Coordinates of C-alpha atoms and ligand atoms in Angstrom, one line a residue:
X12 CA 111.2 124.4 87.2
X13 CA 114.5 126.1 86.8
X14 CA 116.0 125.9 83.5
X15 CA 120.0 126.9 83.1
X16 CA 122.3 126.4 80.9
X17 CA 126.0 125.5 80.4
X18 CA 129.4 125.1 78.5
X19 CA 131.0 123.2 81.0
X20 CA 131.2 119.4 81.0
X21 CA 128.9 116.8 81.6
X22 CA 131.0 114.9 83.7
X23 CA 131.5 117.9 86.3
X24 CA 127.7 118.3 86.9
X25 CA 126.1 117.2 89.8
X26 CA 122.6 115.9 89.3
X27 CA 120.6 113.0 90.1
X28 CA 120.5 111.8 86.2
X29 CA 122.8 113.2 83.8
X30 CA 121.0 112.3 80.1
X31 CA 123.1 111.8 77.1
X32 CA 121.4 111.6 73.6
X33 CA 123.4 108.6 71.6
X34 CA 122.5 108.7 67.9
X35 CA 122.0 105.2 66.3
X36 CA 125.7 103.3 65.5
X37 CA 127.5 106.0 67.2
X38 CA 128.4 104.9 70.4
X39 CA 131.8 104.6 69.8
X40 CA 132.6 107.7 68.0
X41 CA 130.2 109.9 70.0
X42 CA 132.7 112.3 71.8
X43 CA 130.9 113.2 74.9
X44 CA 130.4 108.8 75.6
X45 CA 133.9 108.8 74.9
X46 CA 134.6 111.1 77.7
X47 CA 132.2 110.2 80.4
X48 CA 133.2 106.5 79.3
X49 CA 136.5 107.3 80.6
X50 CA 135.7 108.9 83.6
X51 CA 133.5 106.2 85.1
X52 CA 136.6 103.2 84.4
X53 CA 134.5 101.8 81.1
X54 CA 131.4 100.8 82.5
X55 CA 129.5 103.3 80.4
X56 CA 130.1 101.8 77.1
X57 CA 130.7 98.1 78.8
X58 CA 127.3 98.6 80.3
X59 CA 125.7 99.5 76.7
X60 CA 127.3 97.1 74.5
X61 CA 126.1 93.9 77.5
X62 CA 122.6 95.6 76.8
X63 CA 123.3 95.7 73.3
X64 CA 122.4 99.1 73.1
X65 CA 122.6 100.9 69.9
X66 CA 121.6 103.6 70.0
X67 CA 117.9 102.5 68.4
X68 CA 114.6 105.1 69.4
X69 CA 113.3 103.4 72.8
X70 CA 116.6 101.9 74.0
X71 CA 118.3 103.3 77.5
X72 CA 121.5 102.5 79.4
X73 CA 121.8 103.3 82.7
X74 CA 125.0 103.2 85.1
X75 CA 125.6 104.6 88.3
X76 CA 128.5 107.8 88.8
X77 CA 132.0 107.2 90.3
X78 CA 134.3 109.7 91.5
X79 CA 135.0 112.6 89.1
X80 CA 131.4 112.5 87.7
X81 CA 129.0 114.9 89.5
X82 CA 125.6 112.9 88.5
X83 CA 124.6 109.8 91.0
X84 CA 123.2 107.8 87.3
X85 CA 124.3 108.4 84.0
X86 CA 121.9 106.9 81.4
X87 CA 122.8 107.2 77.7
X88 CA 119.3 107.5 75.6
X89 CA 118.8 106.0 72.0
X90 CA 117.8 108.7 69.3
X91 CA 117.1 106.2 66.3
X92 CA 118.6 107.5 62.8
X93 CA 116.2 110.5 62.4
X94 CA 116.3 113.0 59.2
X95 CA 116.9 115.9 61.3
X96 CA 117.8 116.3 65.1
X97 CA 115.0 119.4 65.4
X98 CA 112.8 120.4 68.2
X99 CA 110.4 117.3 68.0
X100 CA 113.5 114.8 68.1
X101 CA 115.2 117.1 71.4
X102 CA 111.6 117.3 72.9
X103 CA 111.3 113.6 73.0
X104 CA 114.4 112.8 74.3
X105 CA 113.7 115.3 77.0
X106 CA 110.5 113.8 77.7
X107 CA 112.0 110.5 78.6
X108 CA 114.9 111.8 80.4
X109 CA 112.3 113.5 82.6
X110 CA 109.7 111.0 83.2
X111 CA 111.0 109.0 86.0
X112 CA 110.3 109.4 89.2
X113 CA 112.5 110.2 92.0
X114 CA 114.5 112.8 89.8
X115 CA 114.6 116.5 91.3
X116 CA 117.5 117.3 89.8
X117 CA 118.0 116.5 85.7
X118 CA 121.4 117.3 83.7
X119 CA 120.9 116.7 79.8
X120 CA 123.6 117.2 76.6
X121 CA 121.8 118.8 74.2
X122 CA 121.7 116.9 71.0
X123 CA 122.4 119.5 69.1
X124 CA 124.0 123.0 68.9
X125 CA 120.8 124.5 67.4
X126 CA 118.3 126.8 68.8
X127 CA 115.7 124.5 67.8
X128 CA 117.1 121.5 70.3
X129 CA 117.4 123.9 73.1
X130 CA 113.3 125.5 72.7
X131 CA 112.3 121.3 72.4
X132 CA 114.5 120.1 75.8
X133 CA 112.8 123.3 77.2
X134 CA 109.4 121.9 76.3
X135 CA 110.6 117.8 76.3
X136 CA 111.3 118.5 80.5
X137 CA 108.5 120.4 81.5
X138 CA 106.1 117.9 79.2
X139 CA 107.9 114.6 80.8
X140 CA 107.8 115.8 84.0
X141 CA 104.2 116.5 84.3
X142 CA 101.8 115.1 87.1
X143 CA 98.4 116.0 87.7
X144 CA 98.5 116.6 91.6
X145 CA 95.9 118.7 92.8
X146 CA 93.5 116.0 94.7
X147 CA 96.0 114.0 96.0
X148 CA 97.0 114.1 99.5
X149 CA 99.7 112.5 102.2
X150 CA 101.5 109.6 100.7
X151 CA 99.8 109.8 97.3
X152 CA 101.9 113.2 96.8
X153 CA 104.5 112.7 94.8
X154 CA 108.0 113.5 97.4
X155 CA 110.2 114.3 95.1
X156 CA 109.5 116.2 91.9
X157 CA 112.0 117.7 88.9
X158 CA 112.9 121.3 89.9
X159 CA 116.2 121.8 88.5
X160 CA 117.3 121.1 85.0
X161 CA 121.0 122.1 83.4
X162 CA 121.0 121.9 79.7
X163 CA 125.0 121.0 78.6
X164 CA 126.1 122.1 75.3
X165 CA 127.7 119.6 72.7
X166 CA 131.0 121.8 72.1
X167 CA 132.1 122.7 75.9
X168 CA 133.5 125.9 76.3
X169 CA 133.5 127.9 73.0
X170 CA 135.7 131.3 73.4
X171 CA 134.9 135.2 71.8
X172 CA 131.7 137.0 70.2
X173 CA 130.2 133.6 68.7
X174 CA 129.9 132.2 72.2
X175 CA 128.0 135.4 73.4
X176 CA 125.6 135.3 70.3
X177 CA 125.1 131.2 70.6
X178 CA 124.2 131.6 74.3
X179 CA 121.9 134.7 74.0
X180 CA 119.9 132.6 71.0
X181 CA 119.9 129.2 73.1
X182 CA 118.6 131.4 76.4
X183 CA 115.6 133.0 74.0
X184 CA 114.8 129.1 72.6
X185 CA 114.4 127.8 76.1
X186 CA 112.3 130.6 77.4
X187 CA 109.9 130.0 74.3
X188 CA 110.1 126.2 74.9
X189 CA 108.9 126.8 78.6
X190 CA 106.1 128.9 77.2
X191 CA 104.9 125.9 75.4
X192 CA 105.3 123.7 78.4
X193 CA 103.0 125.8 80.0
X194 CA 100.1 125.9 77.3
X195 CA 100.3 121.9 77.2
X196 CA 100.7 121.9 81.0
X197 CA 97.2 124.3 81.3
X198 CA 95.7 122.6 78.6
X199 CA 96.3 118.9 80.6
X200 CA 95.2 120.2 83.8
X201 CA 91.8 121.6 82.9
X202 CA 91.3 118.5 81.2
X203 CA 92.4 116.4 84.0
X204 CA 90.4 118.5 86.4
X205 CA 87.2 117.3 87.6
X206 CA 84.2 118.4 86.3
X207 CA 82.9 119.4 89.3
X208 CA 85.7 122.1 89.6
X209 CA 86.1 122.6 85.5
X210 CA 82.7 124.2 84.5
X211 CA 82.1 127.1 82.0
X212 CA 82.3 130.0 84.9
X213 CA 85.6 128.5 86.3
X214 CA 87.1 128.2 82.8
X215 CA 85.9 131.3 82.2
X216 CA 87.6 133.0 85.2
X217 CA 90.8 131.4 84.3
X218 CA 90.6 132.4 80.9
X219 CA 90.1 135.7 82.1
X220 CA 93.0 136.0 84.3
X221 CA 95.5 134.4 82.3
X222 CA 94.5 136.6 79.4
X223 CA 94.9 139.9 81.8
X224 CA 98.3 138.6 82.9
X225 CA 99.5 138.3 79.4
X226 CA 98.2 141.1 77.6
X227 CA 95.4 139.6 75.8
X228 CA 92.0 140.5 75.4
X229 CA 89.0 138.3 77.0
X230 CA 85.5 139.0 76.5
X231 CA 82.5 136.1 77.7
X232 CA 79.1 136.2 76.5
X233 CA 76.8 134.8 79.8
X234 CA 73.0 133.6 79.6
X235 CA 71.7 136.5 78.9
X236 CA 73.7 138.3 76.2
X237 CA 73.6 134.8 74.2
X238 CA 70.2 134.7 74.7
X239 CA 69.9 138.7 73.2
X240 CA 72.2 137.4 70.2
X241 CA 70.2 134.6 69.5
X242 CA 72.6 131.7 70.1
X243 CA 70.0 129.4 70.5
X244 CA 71.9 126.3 69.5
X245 CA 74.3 127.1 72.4
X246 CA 71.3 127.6 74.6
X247 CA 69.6 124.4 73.6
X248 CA 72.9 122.3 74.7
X249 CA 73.1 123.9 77.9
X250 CA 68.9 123.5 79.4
X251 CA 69.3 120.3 81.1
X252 CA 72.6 121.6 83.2
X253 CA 72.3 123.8 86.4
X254 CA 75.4 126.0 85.4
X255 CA 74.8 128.9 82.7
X256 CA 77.1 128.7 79.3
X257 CA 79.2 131.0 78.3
X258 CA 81.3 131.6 74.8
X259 CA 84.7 133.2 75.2
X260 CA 86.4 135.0 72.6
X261 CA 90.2 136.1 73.4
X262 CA 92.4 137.7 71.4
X263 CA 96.0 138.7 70.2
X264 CA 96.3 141.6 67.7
X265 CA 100.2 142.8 67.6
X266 CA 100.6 145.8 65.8
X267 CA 102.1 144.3 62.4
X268 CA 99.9 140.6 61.9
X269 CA 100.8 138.8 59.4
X270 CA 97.3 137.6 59.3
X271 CA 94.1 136.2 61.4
X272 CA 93.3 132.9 62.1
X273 CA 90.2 132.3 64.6
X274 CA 90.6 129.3 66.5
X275 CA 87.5 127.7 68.1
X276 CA 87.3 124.9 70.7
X277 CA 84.2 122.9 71.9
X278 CA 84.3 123.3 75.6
X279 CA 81.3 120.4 76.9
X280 CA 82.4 120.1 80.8
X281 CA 80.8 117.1 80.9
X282 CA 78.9 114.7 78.5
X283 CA 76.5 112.8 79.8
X284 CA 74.6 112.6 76.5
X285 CA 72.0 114.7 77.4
X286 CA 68.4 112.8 77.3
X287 CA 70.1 110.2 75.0
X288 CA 71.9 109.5 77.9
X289 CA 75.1 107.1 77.8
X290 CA 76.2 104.3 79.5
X291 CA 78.3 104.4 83.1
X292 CA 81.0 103.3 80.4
X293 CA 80.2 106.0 77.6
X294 CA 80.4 108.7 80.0
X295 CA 82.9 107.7 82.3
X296 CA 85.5 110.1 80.8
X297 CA 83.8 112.6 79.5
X298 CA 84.7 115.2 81.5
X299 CA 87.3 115.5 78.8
X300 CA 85.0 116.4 76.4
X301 CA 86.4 120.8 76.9
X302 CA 89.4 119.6 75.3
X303 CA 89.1 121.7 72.2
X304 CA 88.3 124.8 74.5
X305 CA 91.3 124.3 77.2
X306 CA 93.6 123.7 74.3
X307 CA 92.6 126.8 72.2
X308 CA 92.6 129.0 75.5
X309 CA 96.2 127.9 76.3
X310 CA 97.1 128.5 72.5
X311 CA 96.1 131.9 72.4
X312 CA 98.3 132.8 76.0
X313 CA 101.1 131.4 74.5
X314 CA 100.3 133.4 71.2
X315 CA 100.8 136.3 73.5
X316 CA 103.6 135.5 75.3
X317 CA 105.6 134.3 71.8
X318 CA 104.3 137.9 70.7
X319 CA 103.9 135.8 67.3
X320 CA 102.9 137.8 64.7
X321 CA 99.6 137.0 63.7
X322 CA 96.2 138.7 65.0
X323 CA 94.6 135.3 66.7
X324 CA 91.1 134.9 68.2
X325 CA 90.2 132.1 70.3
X326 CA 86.3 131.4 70.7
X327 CA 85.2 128.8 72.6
X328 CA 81.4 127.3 73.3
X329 CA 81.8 126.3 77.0
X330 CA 78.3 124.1 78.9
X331 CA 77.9 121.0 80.2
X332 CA 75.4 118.6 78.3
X333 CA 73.0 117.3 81.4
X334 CA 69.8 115.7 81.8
X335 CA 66.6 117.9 83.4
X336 CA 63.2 118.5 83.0
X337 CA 64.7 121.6 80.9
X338 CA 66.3 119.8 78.9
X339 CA 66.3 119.9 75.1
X340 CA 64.7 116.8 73.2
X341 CA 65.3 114.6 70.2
X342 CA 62.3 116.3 67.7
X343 CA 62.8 120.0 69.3
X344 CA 63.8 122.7 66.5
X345 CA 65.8 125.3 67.4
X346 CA 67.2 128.1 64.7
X347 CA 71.1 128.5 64.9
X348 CA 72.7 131.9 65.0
X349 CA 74.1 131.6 61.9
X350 CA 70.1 131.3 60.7
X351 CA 69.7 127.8 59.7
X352 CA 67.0 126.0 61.7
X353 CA 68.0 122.5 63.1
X354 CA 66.3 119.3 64.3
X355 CA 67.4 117.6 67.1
X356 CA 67.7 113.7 66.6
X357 CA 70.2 112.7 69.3
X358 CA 71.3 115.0 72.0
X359 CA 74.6 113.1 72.4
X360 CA 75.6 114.7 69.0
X361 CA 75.6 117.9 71.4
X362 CA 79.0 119.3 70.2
X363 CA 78.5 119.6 66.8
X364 CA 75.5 121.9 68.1
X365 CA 77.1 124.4 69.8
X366 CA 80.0 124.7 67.3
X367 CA 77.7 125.7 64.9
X368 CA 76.9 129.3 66.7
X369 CA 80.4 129.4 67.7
X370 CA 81.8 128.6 64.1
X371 CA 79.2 131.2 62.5
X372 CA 80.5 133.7 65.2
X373 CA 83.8 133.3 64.7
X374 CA 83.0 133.6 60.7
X375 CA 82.2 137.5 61.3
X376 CA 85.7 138.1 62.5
X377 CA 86.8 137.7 58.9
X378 CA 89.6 135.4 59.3
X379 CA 91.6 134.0 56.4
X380 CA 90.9 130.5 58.0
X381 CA 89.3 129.3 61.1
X382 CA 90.6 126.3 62.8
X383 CA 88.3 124.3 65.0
X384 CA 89.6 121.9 67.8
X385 CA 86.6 119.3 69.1
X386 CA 86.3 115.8 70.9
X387 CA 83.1 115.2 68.2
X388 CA 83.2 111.8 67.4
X389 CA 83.4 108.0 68.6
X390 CA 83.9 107.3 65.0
X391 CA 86.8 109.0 64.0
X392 CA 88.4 106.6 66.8
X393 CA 86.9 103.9 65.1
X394 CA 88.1 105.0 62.1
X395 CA 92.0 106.0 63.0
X396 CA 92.4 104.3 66.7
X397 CA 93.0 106.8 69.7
X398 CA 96.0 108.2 68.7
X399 CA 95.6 110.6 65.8
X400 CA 93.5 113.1 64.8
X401 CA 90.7 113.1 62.1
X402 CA 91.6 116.6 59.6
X403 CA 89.0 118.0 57.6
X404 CA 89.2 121.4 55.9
X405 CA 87.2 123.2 53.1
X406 CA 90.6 124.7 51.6
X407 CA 92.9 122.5 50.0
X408 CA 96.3 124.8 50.7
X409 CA 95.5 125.2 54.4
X410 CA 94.2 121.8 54.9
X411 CA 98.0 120.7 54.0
X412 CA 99.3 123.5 55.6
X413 CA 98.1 122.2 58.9
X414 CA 99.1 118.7 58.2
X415 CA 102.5 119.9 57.7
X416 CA 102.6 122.0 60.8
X417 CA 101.4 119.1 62.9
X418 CA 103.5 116.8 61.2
X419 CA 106.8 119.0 62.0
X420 CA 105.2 119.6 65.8
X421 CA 105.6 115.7 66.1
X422 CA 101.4 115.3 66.5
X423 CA 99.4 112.9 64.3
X424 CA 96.9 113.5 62.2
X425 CA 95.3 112.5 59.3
X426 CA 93.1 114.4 56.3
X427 CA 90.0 113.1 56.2
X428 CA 87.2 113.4 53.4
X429 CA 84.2 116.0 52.9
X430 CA 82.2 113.1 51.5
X431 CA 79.4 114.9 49.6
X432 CA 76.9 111.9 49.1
X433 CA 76.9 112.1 53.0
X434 CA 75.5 115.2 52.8
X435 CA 72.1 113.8 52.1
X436 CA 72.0 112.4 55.7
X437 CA 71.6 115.3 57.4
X438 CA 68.1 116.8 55.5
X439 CA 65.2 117.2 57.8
X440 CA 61.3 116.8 57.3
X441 CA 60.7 119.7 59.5
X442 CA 64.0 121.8 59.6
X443 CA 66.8 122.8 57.1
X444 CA 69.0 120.4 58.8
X445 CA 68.8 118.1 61.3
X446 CA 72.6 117.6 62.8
X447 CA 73.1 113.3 62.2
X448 CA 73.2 111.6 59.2
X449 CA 73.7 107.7 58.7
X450 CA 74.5 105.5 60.9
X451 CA 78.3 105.0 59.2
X452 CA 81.0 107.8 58.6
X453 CA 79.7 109.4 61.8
X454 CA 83.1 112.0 62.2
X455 CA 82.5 112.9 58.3
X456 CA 78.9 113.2 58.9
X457 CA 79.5 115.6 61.5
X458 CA 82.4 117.4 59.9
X459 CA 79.6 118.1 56.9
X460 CA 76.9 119.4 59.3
X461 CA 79.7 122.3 60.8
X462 CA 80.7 123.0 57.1
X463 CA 77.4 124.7 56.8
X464 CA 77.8 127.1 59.7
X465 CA 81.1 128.5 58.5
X466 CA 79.5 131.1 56.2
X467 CA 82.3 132.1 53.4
X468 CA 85.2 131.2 55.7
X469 CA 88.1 129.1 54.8
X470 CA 88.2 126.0 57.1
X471 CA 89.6 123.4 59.3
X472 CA 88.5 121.1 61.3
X473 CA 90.2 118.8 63.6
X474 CA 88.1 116.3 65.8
X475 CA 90.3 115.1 68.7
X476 CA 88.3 112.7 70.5
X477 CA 91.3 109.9 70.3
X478 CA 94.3 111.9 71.2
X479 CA 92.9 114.1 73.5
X480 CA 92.6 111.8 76.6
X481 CA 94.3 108.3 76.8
X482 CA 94.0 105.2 78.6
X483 CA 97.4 104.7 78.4
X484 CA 100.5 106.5 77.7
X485 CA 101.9 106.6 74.4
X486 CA 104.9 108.3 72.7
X487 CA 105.6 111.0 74.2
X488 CA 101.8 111.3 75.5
X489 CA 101.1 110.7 79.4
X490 CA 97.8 108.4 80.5
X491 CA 94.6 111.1 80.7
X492 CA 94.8 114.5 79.2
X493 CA 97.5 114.5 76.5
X494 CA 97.3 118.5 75.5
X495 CA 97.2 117.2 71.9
X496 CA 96.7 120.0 69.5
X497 CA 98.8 122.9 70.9
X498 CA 101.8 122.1 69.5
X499 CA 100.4 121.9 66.2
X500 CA 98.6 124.9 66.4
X501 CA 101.4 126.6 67.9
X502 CA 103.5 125.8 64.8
X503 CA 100.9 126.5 62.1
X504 CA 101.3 130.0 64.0
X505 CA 104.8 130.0 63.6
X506 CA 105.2 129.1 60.3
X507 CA 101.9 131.1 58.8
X508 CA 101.7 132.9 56.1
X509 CA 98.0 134.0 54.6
X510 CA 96.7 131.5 51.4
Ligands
BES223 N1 81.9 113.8 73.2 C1 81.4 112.7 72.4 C2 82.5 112.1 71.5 C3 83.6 111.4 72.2 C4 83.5 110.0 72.3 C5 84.7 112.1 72.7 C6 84.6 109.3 73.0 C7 85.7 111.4 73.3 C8 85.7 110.0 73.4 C9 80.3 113.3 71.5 O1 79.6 114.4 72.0 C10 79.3 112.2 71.2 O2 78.7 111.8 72.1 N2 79.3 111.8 69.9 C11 78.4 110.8 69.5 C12 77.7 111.2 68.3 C13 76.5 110.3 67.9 C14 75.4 110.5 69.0 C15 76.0 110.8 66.6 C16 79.2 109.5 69.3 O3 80.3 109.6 68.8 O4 78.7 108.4 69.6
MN224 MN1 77.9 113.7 73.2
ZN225 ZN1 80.5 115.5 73.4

């Protein structure tokens, strides 16, 4: 997608949608409606008020061009009354103006003058406009897709050294914004992907060859090596399925960090539940169960290409969890990496397994906090619905850090509690832990049992089994793999500083 920008104004561009922001009530002051409202004879603002279009989040007005207006549809979108017209409010108006189909060619007014609106159109278009193609063939591919977007500015033509300095910092925002686009656009595809193509040696590989092309580092641990290091909980996952694990660890070290945070991702390829098998319905979509692992390998590439500046590690546990004679068993023992022994009661509670060796891994890193990302639980969708995530950290101040971060990248979430008197639940007869407790409070449960993995480290956790993969669209969220998390993480990198 080809991403330019202009001074010149709206009315002269040609386009198949030209996209105007309205703020709420200000239809008849705004002056770029006023304008296009008089180059189309009226209809623009006769169309919106016989819509009754306000200007309210959700509301659109579409009218076709006329002679002296370049675009073949102008459609006027509603922006609500929000607090500030940042990044998330520009990438959701961008995500709307790009959705529909049949649009190759988008024109868009920014909604405001500020590098922030320019980096979230950047990411809003590339976001909206997303498909997942690859299997589809003849008449199922879409024919036309959005290849060419001009981004207007608010104050037309603006004259002398300003102008130069306004550009070159609106240029800089959309480049980052389409370097955001991409890690939610990876992260979507490996999740859409099939899990017969997406499988801990194809990750792996891609891993491998985005990191080289962005100047990261990428090191994988296969079958044997984890076997030498003792990651036995890894192992275990991994017995029933016919393709080896392996456990990636990437990273971005600039030269002056501000800090290091180790991300970690659970990366199950597919979940069938193991010997505790689950139903056709259970499993049918749980090839989205690497979400925390596609999203923390796309993180750490746009890490690199931000050049942010913070040393960040991404360590991901990548296997599927199959059925075999090999495989492991509810009663089997098997002593984590970090040391603690653990008895396996339900080998659907597989990712909370294979955490534990990565979490304890990325422990010896010494990071001032490690943030996990993981599809864990049924329960936390029980507990919040689909749409947001369950947040669980050991450390106060970056617990509400994050929140923060995720709250200003326009992704929901929500702190859950460390429950102590849950803690009880997960002692064993014949092991220091086994890795369920009680029947209720299933995501806290399992945010407990990771707690004790994490050595000294400061900690979050996030459990993303809603978000992560929808049924149907919602906000600015397409149907299937959402690439929840990255913005988030990406802005808790942006706005770090060590606790
Ligand atoms: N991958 C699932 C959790 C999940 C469920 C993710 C729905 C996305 C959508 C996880 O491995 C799992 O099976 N969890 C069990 C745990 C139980 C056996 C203690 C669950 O939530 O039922
Ligand atoms: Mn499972
Ligand atoms: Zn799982």
């Amino acid at each position: 997608m080809k991403i330019t920008l202009t001074d010149d104004a709206p009315h002269s561009l040609t386009a198949d949608v030209l996209a105007v922001p309205v703020l709420e009530g200000a239809l008849d002051d705004d002056p770029i409606v006023r304008a296009l409202d008089a180059k189309l004879g009226g209809t623009l603002v006769a169309a919106a008020k016989a819509e009754e279009f306000v200007g309210k989040v959700d509301q659109a007005v579409a009218v076709n061009g006329a002679k002296g207006v370049g675009a073949r549809r102008v459609v006027l979108y509603g922006l609500g009354r929000p607090s500030t017209l940042g990044r998330s409010e520009a990438r959701a108006f961008a995500v709307r103006a790009s959705r529909g189909n049949g649009i190759t060619k988008l024109a868009i007014v920014a909604p405001s003058s500020d590098d922030d609106a320019y980096q979230g159109i950047a990411e809003g278009v590339g976001l909206g406009a997303y498909r997942y193609t690859r299997y589809l063939t003849g008449d199922r591919l879409p024919k036309k897709t959005l290849g060419e977007v001009t981004i207007a500015s608010r104050t037309g033509k603006v004259a002398g050294k300003g102008a130069a300095k306004a550009n070159a910092g609106h240029k800089a925002a959309v480049e980052r914004g389409t370097v955001v686009a991409d890690a939610v656009t990876w992260t979507r595809d490996w999740v859409n992907g099939p899990p017969n193509d997406v499988n801990a040696l194809t990750l792996t590989a891609e891993a491998k060859r985005l990191a080289h092309a962005h100047g990261l580092t990428c090191t994988a641990l296969d079958k044997a090596a984890l076997a030498k290091k003792r990651m036995d909980l890894l192992l275990a996952v991994n017995k029933g399925s016919a393709i080896e694990p392996r456990l990636i660890h990437l990273k971005h070290a600039p030269k002056k960090a501000r800090g290091r945070v180790v991300f970690v991702g659970k990366g199950i390829t597919f979940d069938s539940g193991g010997l505790c098998i689950k139903s056709a319905k259970q499993m049918a979509d749980m090839k989205c169960d690497m979400a925390g692992a596609a999203l923390t390998i796309a993180t750490l590439v746009a890490a690199a290409r931000l050049d942010l500046p913070v040393e960040v590690h991404g360590i991901c546990a990548i296997t599927e969890n199959m059925t075999g004679p090999e495989a492991y068993r509810p009663g089997d023992v098997y002593k984590s990496y970090e040391g603690k022994s653990v008895e396996i009661i339900n080998t659907d509670a597989e990712g909370r397994l294979i955490l534990a060796d990565a979490l304890a891994y990325a422990a010896e890193q010494k990071p001032d906090v490690i943030v996990d990302h993981a599809t864990l639980t049924g329960a936390c969708m029980v507990a919040l619905g689909p749409y947001t995530a369950g947040i669980y950290a050991n450390d106060d101040a970056f617990g509400s850090a994050y929140v923060q971060a995720a709250g200003r990248a326009g992704e929901s979430v929500w702190r859950m509690p460390l429950l102590e008197e849950l803690r009880d639940g997960l002692k064993s007869d014949v092991a220091d832990l086994k890795h369920t407790g009680e029947q209720y409070g299933g995501s806290i449960t399992a945010a407990l049992f990771l707690r004790e993995f994490v050595r000294d480290a400061k900690w979050i956790h996030l459990d993303i089994a809603g978000p992560a993969f929808l049924e149907r669209a919602q906000g600015i969220a397409p149907k299937g793999a959402t690439g929840f998390g990255v913005l988030a993480a990406l802005r808790f990198l942006e706005d770090y500083d060590r606790r």
